[in-house]
Amino acid sequence: MGEFDLIARYFKRPVHHAALGIGDDCALLQPAPGTQLAISCDMLVQGRHFFADVNPHSLGHKALAVNLSDLAACGAKPLAFTLALALPEANASWLAAFAQGLFELADAHDCELIGGDTTAGPLNICITVFGEVPVINGRSQALLRTGARAGDDLYVSGTLGDARLALNVQQGKLPLPEPWLLAARARLERPTPRVALGMALRGIASAAIDLSDGLIGDLGHVLECSQVGATLQVDTLVQCIACYPGPIAGDAGGHIALSVEQWRTLALAGGDDYELLFTAAPHQRDAVAHAAQASQTPVHRVGQIDASPGLRLLDAQGQRLPNHYASFDHFA
């Protein structure tokens, strides 16, 4: 199968938003009046971001999901994406499953493929996604990392640490009963981009970021960009690992037997969560609750923004915890 046959068979589709899609040297996008384009790019490399035996349907989903998560953090509505794909071989069954997973998520968010590139090489997936955010009275409604202010509440969506738990099991570091492993692995391989929540938070959240490399590191980006500090209620975060029954430290019924410190590490430094971390003024609490309900996304208030620089970690009793947690580093 040649390059152009591969593209035509698995990836070429009619476009509805773009002025011009696949088939020319460039695609053409026409932003709607009163909007800005939001653009993000992510690369997934075999052995670094996913295992060689990952289900290709799930990989197609995740490849787009991690990009849509960036749009969500900006409060952007998805429009279109490009796909650059390096393949060891043009395997028809693998490509069919990958394309199906990719387009199921794309169709769910009305986000169309408008171009890209294919080549032979080690498996590598690079997607660039395009979205739009409104401009009202000359002001962009995009959510940025620079808007957090002292006194703001600190929130996270969904659950944290599930993906890292699955990774630890796959690496042989932890045992896990099958039902729990399936739930955790779904969070690792098929993350849910919080697009609806991000759009609902426009005009409410003061700052936002998606949690891809671990909460400690990603929150650090917000604090640095906004020139503020934060106090984090760590054991509130631990309760955000919510898809597993039983007490945190396990019990005689065979539930997950992890220490509190292990749970804290998963929640703080796990990575691959693709949830949203955002800040909002206390008077916006009702608005945040309404945005969470409207987007059908659980949201947890887990701390506050401080004027004093640095990050302070507190346990359930309000005692200070040492900050020895490290987020994912692509070059470590």
mmCIF file of C-alpha atoms in Angstrom:
data_model
loop_
_atom_site.group_PDB
_atom_site.id
_atom_site.type_symbol
_atom_site.label_atom_id
_atom_site.label_comp_id
_atom_site.label_asym_id
_atom_site.label_seq_id
_atom_site.Cartn_x
_atom_site.Cartn_y
_atom_site.Cartn_z
ATOM 1 C CA MET A 1 0.000 0.000 0.000
ATOM 2 C CA GLY A 2 1.468 3.360 -1.036
ATOM 3 C CA GLU A 3 1.371 6.600 0.932
ATOM 4 C CA PHE A 4 -1.441 8.197 -1.041
ATOM 5 C CA ASP A 5 -3.498 5.003 -1.126
ATOM 6 C CA LEU A 6 -3.103 4.801 2.657
ATOM 7 C CA ILE A 7 -4.314 8.383 3.133
ATOM 8 C CA ALA A 8 -7.243 7.965 0.751
ATOM 9 C CA ARG A 9 -8.361 4.664 2.298
ATOM 10 C CA TYR A 10 -8.089 5.493 5.998
ATOM 11 C CA PHE A 11 -7.923 9.244 6.529
ATOM 12 C CA LYS A 12 -9.480 11.259 3.689
ATOM 13 C CA ARG A 13 -12.965 12.540 4.531
ATOM 14 C CA PRO A 14 -15.132 15.449 3.399
ATOM 15 C CA VAL A 15 -14.700 18.672 5.413
ATOM 16 C CA HIS A 16 -17.516 20.900 6.624
ATOM 17 C CA HIS A 17 -15.774 23.656 8.624
ATOM 18 C CA ALA A 18 -12.555 24.154 6.666
ATOM 19 C CA ALA A 19 -12.506 26.048 3.387
ATOM 20 C CA LEU A 20 -10.174 23.344 2.010
ATOM 21 C CA GLY A 21 -9.148 19.990 3.450
ATOM 22 C CA ILE A 22 -6.941 17.069 2.405
ATOM 23 C CA GLY A 23 -5.670 17.026 -1.153
ATOM 24 C CA ASP A 24 -3.670 20.214 -1.646
ATOM 25 C CA ASP A 25 -0.379 21.573 -0.341
ATOM 26 C CA CYS A 26 -2.188 23.423 2.465
ATOM 27 C CA ALA A 27 -5.548 23.248 4.166
ATOM 28 C CA LEU A 28 -7.499 26.486 4.533
ATOM 29 C CA LEU A 29 -9.335 27.554 7.681
ATOM 30 C CA GLN A 30 -11.637 30.567 7.869
ATOM 31 C CA PRO A 31 -12.121 31.676 11.498
ATOM 32 C CA ALA A 32 -15.641 32.800 12.317
ATOM 33 C CA PRO A 33 -16.071 36.566 12.783
ATOM 34 C CA GLY A 34 -15.319 37.643 16.349
ATOM 35 C CA THR A 35 -13.125 34.635 17.177
ATOM 36 C CA GLN A 36 -9.454 33.774 17.594
ATOM 37 C CA LEU A 37 -7.778 30.537 16.529
ATOM 38 C CA ALA A 38 -6.387 28.366 19.336
ATOM 39 C CA ILE A 39 -3.652 25.985 18.122
ATOM 40 C CA SER A 40 -1.834 23.178 19.924
ATOM 41 C CA CYS A 41 0.462 20.309 18.938
ATOM 42 C CA ASP A 42 1.306 17.048 20.723
ATOM 43 C CA MET A 43 3.503 14.103 19.779
ATOM 44 C CA LEU A 44 3.140 10.501 20.965
ATOM 45 C CA VAL A 45 6.191 8.245 20.571
ATOM 46 C CA GLN A 46 6.139 4.480 21.016
ATOM 47 C CA GLY A 47 8.097 3.436 24.087
ATOM 48 C CA ARG A 48 7.894 6.910 25.565
ATOM 49 C CA HIS A 49 4.155 7.655 25.611
ATOM 50 C CA PHE A 50 2.585 4.258 24.926
ATOM 51 C CA PHE A 51 3.456 0.552 24.887
ATOM 52 C CA ALA A 52 4.051 -1.321 21.635
ATOM 53 C CA ASP A 53 1.095 -3.646 22.320
ATOM 54 C CA VAL A 54 -1.466 -0.881 22.938
ATOM 55 C CA ASN A 55 -4.828 -1.389 21.241
ATOM 56 C CA PRO A 56 -4.705 0.740 18.058
ATOM 57 C CA HIS A 57 -8.321 1.851 18.519
ATOM 58 C CA SER A 58 -7.425 3.218 21.957
ATOM 59 C CA LEU A 59 -4.253 4.783 20.581
ATOM 60 C CA GLY A 60 -6.231 6.626 17.903
ATOM 61 C CA HIS A 61 -8.527 7.947 20.638
ATOM 62 C CA LYS A 62 -5.689 9.050 22.898
ATOM 63 C CA ALA A 63 -3.688 10.693 20.108
ATOM 64 C CA LEU A 64 -6.509 13.165 19.523
ATOM 65 C CA ALA A 65 -7.706 13.308 23.143
ATOM 66 C CA VAL A 66 -4.429 14.755 24.442
ATOM 67 C CA ASN A 67 -4.713 17.595 21.906
ATOM 68 C CA LEU A 68 -8.372 18.261 22.618
ATOM 69 C CA SER A 69 -7.404 18.493 26.283
ATOM 70 C CA ASP A 70 -5.157 21.459 25.417
ATOM 71 C CA LEU A 71 -8.090 23.158 23.686
ATOM 72 C CA ALA A 72 -10.216 22.458 26.758
ATOM 73 C CA ALA A 73 -7.647 24.179 28.988
ATOM 74 C CA CYS A 74 -7.904 27.242 26.754
ATOM 75 C CA GLY A 75 -11.720 27.194 26.701
ATOM 76 C CA ALA A 76 -11.643 26.645 22.937
ATOM 77 C CA LYS A 77 -14.213 24.945 20.737
ATOM 78 C CA PRO A 78 -12.574 22.264 18.525
ATOM 79 C CA LEU A 79 -12.602 22.876 14.761
ATOM 80 C CA ALA A 80 -10.039 20.741 12.936
ATOM 81 C CA PHE A 81 -6.747 18.873 13.195
ATOM 82 C CA THR A 82 -3.816 17.622 11.145
ATOM 83 C CA LEU A 83 -2.124 14.238 11.553
ATOM 84 C CA ALA A 84 1.538 13.393 10.925
ATOM 85 C CA LEU A 85 2.042 9.647 11.188
ATOM 86 C CA ALA A 86 5.243 7.583 10.984
ATOM 87 C CA LEU A 87 4.595 3.841 10.604
ATOM 88 C CA PRO A 88 6.942 0.827 10.707
ATOM 89 C CA GLU A 89 4.617 -0.793 8.145
ATOM 90 C CA ALA A 90 1.283 -0.115 6.468
ATOM 91 C CA ASN A 91 -0.699 -2.767 8.349
ATOM 92 C CA ALA A 92 -4.317 -2.638 7.155
ATOM 93 C CA SER A 93 -5.996 -3.992 10.299
ATOM 94 C CA TRP A 94 -3.922 -1.722 12.579
ATOM 95 C CA LEU A 95 -4.699 1.338 10.453
ATOM 96 C CA ALA A 96 -8.421 0.568 10.329
ATOM 97 C CA ALA A 97 -8.646 0.289 14.122
ATOM 98 C CA PHE A 98 -6.480 3.370 14.701
ATOM 99 C CA ALA A 99 -8.561 5.469 12.276
ATOM 100 C CA GLN A 100 -11.804 4.263 13.854
ATOM 101 C CA GLY A 101 -10.695 5.288 17.360
ATOM 102 C CA LEU A 102 -9.413 8.611 16.042
ATOM 103 C CA PHE A 103 -12.561 9.512 14.112
ATOM 104 C CA GLU A 104 -15.010 8.361 16.789
ATOM 105 C CA LEU A 105 -13.570 10.983 19.133
ATOM 106 C CA ALA A 106 -13.220 13.543 16.338
ATOM 107 C CA ASP A 107 -16.880 13.134 15.379
ATOM 108 C CA ALA A 108 -17.972 13.391 19.021
ATOM 109 C CA HIS A 109 -16.374 16.859 19.116
ATOM 110 C CA ASP A 110 -17.196 17.872 15.522
ATOM 111 C CA CYS A 111 -13.472 18.204 14.812
ATOM 112 C CA GLU A 112 -12.376 17.297 11.286
ATOM 113 C CA LEU A 113 -9.099 16.038 9.821
ATOM 114 C CA ILE A 114 -7.856 18.556 7.259
ATOM 115 C CA GLY A 115 -4.326 17.403 6.384
ATOM 116 C CA GLY A 116 -1.016 15.987 7.541
ATOM 117 C CA ASP A 117 1.723 13.636 6.414
ATOM 118 C CA THR A 118 2.670 9.951 6.472
ATOM 119 C CA THR A 119 6.054 8.259 6.242
ATOM 120 C CA ALA A 120 7.845 5.030 7.114
ATOM 121 C CA GLY A 121 9.686 4.976 10.413
ATOM 122 C CA PRO A 122 9.365 4.139 14.129
ATOM 123 C CA LEU A 123 5.745 4.564 15.265
ATOM 124 C CA ASN A 124 5.234 8.258 15.976
ATOM 125 C CA ILE A 125 1.989 10.237 16.004
ATOM 126 C CA CYS A 126 1.930 14.029 15.871
ATOM 127 C CA ILE A 127 -1.360 15.932 15.837
ATOM 128 C CA THR A 128 -1.913 19.668 15.557
ATOM 129 C CA VAL A 129 -5.372 20.777 16.612
ATOM 130 C CA PHE A 130 -7.217 23.998 15.862
ATOM 131 C CA GLY A 131 -10.023 25.550 17.884
ATOM 132 C CA GLU A 132 -11.724 28.886 18.279
ATOM 133 C CA VAL A 133 -12.457 31.163 21.209
ATOM 134 C CA PRO A 134 -14.744 34.197 21.124
ATOM 135 C CA VAL A 135 -13.533 37.778 21.371
ATOM 136 C CA ILE A 136 -16.049 39.977 23.197
ATOM 137 C CA ASN A 137 -15.679 43.759 23.259
ATOM 138 C CA GLY A 138 -12.126 43.357 22.030
ATOM 139 C CA ARG A 139 -11.160 40.899 24.793
ATOM 140 C CA SER A 140 -10.300 37.276 24.146
ATOM 141 C CA GLN A 141 -12.288 34.808 26.242
ATOM 142 C CA ALA A 142 -9.428 32.288 26.171
ATOM 143 C CA LEU A 143 -8.416 30.722 29.479
ATOM 144 C CA LEU A 144 -4.703 31.267 30.114
ATOM 145 C CA ARG A 145 -2.081 30.336 32.713
ATOM 146 C CA THR A 146 -1.477 33.961 33.672
ATOM 147 C CA GLY A 147 -4.713 34.958 35.410
ATOM 148 C CA ALA A 148 -4.550 33.321 38.844
ATOM 149 C CA ARG A 149 -4.844 35.831 41.707
ATOM 150 C CA ALA A 150 -4.259 35.604 45.453
ATOM 151 C CA GLY A 151 -7.444 34.432 47.155
ATOM 152 C CA ASP A 152 -8.679 32.411 44.163
ATOM 153 C CA ASP A 153 -9.967 28.896 44.748
ATOM 154 C CA LEU A 154 -8.032 26.048 43.149
ATOM 155 C CA TYR A 155 -9.982 23.258 41.412
ATOM 156 C CA VAL A 156 -9.372 20.022 39.548
ATOM 157 C CA SER A 157 -11.818 18.096 37.392
ATOM 158 C CA GLY A 158 -12.463 14.374 37.418
ATOM 159 C CA THR A 159 -10.057 11.944 39.061
ATOM 160 C CA LEU A 160 -6.269 12.013 39.370
ATOM 161 C CA GLY A 161 -3.672 9.251 39.546
ATOM 162 C CA ASP A 162 -5.631 6.516 37.773
ATOM 163 C CA ALA A 163 -3.440 6.520 34.662
ATOM 164 C CA ARG A 164 -0.221 6.327 36.690
ATOM 165 C CA LEU A 165 -1.694 3.471 38.735
ATOM 166 C CA ALA A 166 -2.301 1.509 35.528
ATOM 167 C CA LEU A 167 1.201 2.276 34.301
ATOM 168 C CA ASN A 168 2.741 1.055 37.554
ATOM 169 C CA VAL A 169 0.807 -2.207 37.249
ATOM 170 C CA GLN A 170 1.888 -2.700 33.625
ATOM 171 C CA GLN A 171 5.498 -2.096 34.669
ATOM 172 C CA GLY A 172 5.199 -4.798 37.333
ATOM 173 C CA LYS A 173 5.546 -2.378 40.250
ATOM 174 C CA LEU A 174 2.112 -3.053 41.780
ATOM 175 C CA PRO A 175 -0.455 -5.869 41.814
ATOM 176 C CA LEU A 176 -4.047 -4.883 41.070
ATOM 177 C CA PRO A 177 -7.286 -6.918 40.889
ATOM 178 C CA GLU A 178 -8.635 -7.209 37.346
ATOM 179 C CA PRO A 179 -11.726 -4.951 37.697
ATOM 180 C CA TRP A 180 -9.598 -2.139 39.125
ATOM 181 C CA LEU A 181 -6.922 -2.615 36.466
ATOM 182 C CA LEU A 182 -9.487 -2.353 33.676
ATOM 183 C CA ALA A 183 -10.854 0.881 35.126
ATOM 184 C CA ALA A 184 -7.394 2.370 35.594
ATOM 185 C CA ARG A 185 -6.132 1.247 32.189
ATOM 186 C CA ALA A 186 -9.126 2.878 30.508
ATOM 187 C CA ARG A 187 -8.059 6.169 32.095
ATOM 188 C CA LEU A 188 -4.504 5.655 30.813
ATOM 189 C CA GLU A 189 -5.371 4.638 27.270
ATOM 190 C CA ARG A 190 -8.674 6.465 26.679
ATOM 191 C CA PRO A 191 -8.575 9.798 28.564
ATOM 192 C CA THR A 192 -11.604 12.079 28.436
ATOM 193 C CA PRO A 193 -10.804 15.585 27.167
ATOM 194 C CA ARG A 194 -12.814 18.076 29.251
ATOM 195 C CA VAL A 195 -13.825 20.264 26.304
ATOM 196 C CA ALA A 196 -17.344 21.027 27.508
ATOM 197 C CA LEU A 197 -16.082 22.085 30.947
ATOM 198 C CA GLY A 198 -13.393 24.318 29.458
ATOM 199 C CA MET A 199 -15.934 26.129 27.299
ATOM 200 C CA ALA A 200 -18.340 26.437 30.235
ATOM 201 C CA LEU A 201 -15.595 28.054 32.356
ATOM 202 C CA ARG A 202 -15.019 30.971 29.966
ATOM 203 C CA GLY A 203 -15.635 34.167 31.901
ATOM 204 C CA ILE A 204 -15.567 32.225 35.206
ATOM 205 C CA ALA A 205 -12.106 30.697 35.620
ATOM 206 C CA SER A 206 -9.207 33.091 36.075
ATOM 207 C CA ALA A 207 -6.543 30.610 34.884
ATOM 208 C CA ALA A 208 -6.410 27.035 33.615
ATOM 209 C CA ILE A 209 -4.074 24.275 32.451
ATOM 210 C CA ASP A 210 -4.546 20.641 31.500
ATOM 211 C CA LEU A 211 -2.907 18.018 33.692
ATOM 212 C CA SER A 212 -0.646 16.010 31.419
ATOM 213 C CA ASP A 213 2.683 15.756 33.267
ATOM 214 C CA GLY A 214 1.410 15.619 36.857
ATOM 215 C CA LEU A 215 -0.338 18.135 39.093
ATOM 216 C CA ILE A 216 2.813 19.331 40.881
ATOM 217 C CA GLY A 217 4.553 20.304 37.657
ATOM 218 C CA ASP A 218 1.522 21.660 35.817
ATOM 219 C CA LEU A 219 0.334 23.724 38.788
ATOM 220 C CA GLY A 220 3.892 25.059 38.971
ATOM 221 C CA HIS A 221 3.481 26.459 35.440
ATOM 222 C CA VAL A 222 0.364 28.383 36.508
ATOM 223 C CA LEU A 223 2.054 29.726 39.637
ATOM 224 C CA GLU A 224 5.099 30.832 37.675
ATOM 225 C CA CYS A 225 3.098 32.458 34.877
ATOM 226 C CA SER A 226 0.737 34.195 37.319
ATOM 227 C CA GLN A 227 3.527 35.077 39.799
ATOM 228 C CA VAL A 228 1.631 33.677 42.790
ATOM 229 C CA GLY A 229 1.860 30.744 45.212
ATOM 230 C CA ALA A 230 -0.652 28.148 46.382
ATOM 231 C CA THR A 231 -1.775 25.976 49.284
ATOM 232 C CA LEU A 232 -2.908 22.496 48.265
ATOM 233 C CA GLN A 233 -5.079 20.195 50.385
ATOM 234 C CA VAL A 234 -3.303 16.974 49.400
ATOM 235 C CA ASP A 235 -5.656 14.491 51.026
ATOM 236 C CA THR A 236 -8.609 16.081 49.262
ATOM 237 C CA LEU A 237 -6.752 15.210 46.063
ATOM 238 C CA VAL A 238 -6.320 11.617 47.205
ATOM 239 C CA GLN A 239 -10.088 11.312 47.405
ATOM 240 C CA CYS A 240 -10.201 12.325 43.730
ATOM 241 C CA ILE A 241 -8.916 8.839 42.867
ATOM 242 C CA ALA A 242 -12.523 7.849 42.907
ATOM 243 C CA CYS A 243 -13.151 4.824 40.699
ATOM 244 C CA TYR A 244 -12.018 2.225 43.231
ATOM 245 C CA PRO A 245 -14.055 0.910 46.208
ATOM 246 C CA GLY A 246 -12.666 0.245 49.635
ATOM 247 C CA PRO A 247 -10.602 2.348 52.036
ATOM 248 C CA ILE A 248 -7.438 4.015 50.829
ATOM 249 C CA ALA A 249 -5.044 1.577 52.515
ATOM 250 C CA GLY A 250 -6.986 -1.516 51.442
ATOM 251 C CA ASP A 251 -8.859 -4.071 53.521
ATOM 252 C CA ALA A 252 -9.287 -7.789 54.041
ATOM 253 C CA GLY A 253 -11.633 -7.977 51.052
ATOM 254 C CA GLY A 254 -8.744 -7.778 48.615
ATOM 255 C CA HIS A 255 -9.038 -4.135 47.611
ATOM 256 C CA ILE A 256 -6.052 -2.053 46.588
ATOM 257 C CA ALA A 257 -3.478 -2.096 49.384
ATOM 258 C CA LEU A 258 -1.490 1.110 48.935
ATOM 259 C CA SER A 259 -0.138 3.398 51.609
ATOM 260 C CA VAL A 260 -1.421 6.953 51.952
ATOM 261 C CA GLU A 261 1.944 8.162 50.641
ATOM 262 C CA GLN A 262 1.585 6.010 47.531
ATOM 263 C CA TRP A 263 -1.883 7.467 46.887
ATOM 264 C CA ARG A 264 -0.498 10.977 47.348
ATOM 265 C CA THR A 265 2.248 10.288 44.830
ATOM 266 C CA LEU A 266 -0.269 9.040 42.266
ATOM 267 C CA ALA A 267 -2.447 12.121 42.669
ATOM 268 C CA LEU A 268 0.355 14.687 42.780
ATOM 269 C CA ALA A 269 2.884 13.352 40.297
ATOM 270 C CA GLY A 270 1.114 10.690 38.257
ATOM 271 C CA GLY A 271 0.705 12.388 34.903
ATOM 272 C CA ASP A 272 -1.442 11.396 31.909
ATOM 273 C CA ASP A 273 -4.601 12.504 33.744
ATOM 274 C CA TYR A 274 -5.763 15.009 31.090
ATOM 275 C CA GLU A 275 -8.040 16.674 33.596
ATOM 276 C CA LEU A 276 -8.318 20.433 34.013
ATOM 277 C CA LEU A 277 -6.737 22.389 36.839
ATOM 278 C CA PHE A 278 -8.202 25.877 37.122
ATOM 279 C CA THR A 279 -8.602 28.826 39.460
ATOM 280 C CA ALA A 280 -11.605 31.047 40.124
ATOM 281 C CA ALA A 281 -12.522 33.781 42.577
ATOM 282 C CA PRO A 282 -14.547 32.649 45.625
ATOM 283 C CA HIS A 283 -17.613 34.613 44.454
ATOM 284 C CA GLN A 284 -17.659 32.332 41.369
ATOM 285 C CA ARG A 285 -18.285 29.127 43.337
ATOM 286 C CA ASP A 286 -21.923 28.877 42.253
ATOM 287 C CA ALA A 287 -20.908 29.571 38.657
ATOM 288 C CA VAL A 288 -18.232 26.852 38.832
ATOM 289 C CA ALA A 289 -20.786 24.400 40.208
ATOM 290 C CA HIS A 290 -23.180 25.295 37.383
ATOM 291 C CA ALA A 291 -20.419 24.844 34.773
ATOM 292 C CA ALA A 292 -19.571 21.433 36.233
ATOM 293 C CA GLN A 293 -23.218 20.392 36.168
ATOM 294 C CA ALA A 294 -23.823 21.735 32.659
ATOM 295 C CA SER A 295 -20.763 19.885 31.317
ATOM 296 C CA GLN A 296 -21.522 16.735 33.353
ATOM 297 C CA THR A 297 -18.009 16.849 34.800
ATOM 298 C CA PRO A 298 -17.142 16.325 38.476
ATOM 299 C CA VAL A 299 -15.112 19.194 39.926
ATOM 300 C CA HIS A 300 -13.262 19.340 43.267
ATOM 301 C CA ARG A 301 -12.045 22.413 45.176
ATOM 302 C CA VAL A 302 -8.585 21.399 46.428
ATOM 303 C CA GLY A 303 -6.823 24.533 47.632
ATOM 304 C CA GLN A 304 -6.292 28.227 47.146
ATOM 305 C CA ILE A 305 -3.961 30.684 45.472
ATOM 306 C CA ASP A 306 -1.657 32.679 47.776
ATOM 307 C CA ALA A 307 0.202 35.953 47.370
ATOM 308 C CA SER A 308 3.298 34.348 48.890
ATOM 309 C CA PRO A 309 5.398 32.472 46.279
ATOM 310 C CA GLY A 310 5.848 28.710 46.464
ATOM 311 C CA LEU A 311 3.618 25.690 46.922
ATOM 312 C CA ARG A 312 2.500 24.525 50.358
ATOM 313 C CA LEU A 313 1.146 20.987 50.787
ATOM 314 C CA LEU A 314 -1.196 20.238 53.719
ATOM 315 C CA ASP A 315 -2.569 16.915 54.947
ATOM 316 C CA ALA A 316 -6.100 16.258 56.213
ATOM 317 C CA GLN A 317 -5.171 17.674 59.657
ATOM 318 C CA GLY A 318 -3.715 20.859 58.195
ATOM 319 C CA GLN A 319 -0.125 19.790 58.844
ATOM 320 C CA ARG A 320 2.578 20.767 56.370
ATOM 321 C CA LEU A 321 3.899 17.964 54.140
ATOM 322 C CA PRO A 322 7.337 17.884 52.491
ATOM 323 C CA ASN A 323 7.216 18.528 48.749
ATOM 324 C CA HIS A 324 9.431 15.811 47.279
ATOM 325 C CA TYR A 325 7.169 14.988 44.331
ATOM 326 C CA ALA A 326 8.444 15.223 40.763
ATOM 327 C CA SER A 327 6.315 15.401 37.626
ATOM 328 C CA PHE A 328 7.041 13.699 34.327
ATOM 329 C CA ASP A 329 10.000 15.013 32.344
ATOM 330 C CA HIS A 330 10.207 14.000 28.666
ATOM 331 C CA PHE A 331 14.013 14.108 28.763
ATOM 332 C CA ALA A 332 14.576 12.503 32.164
#
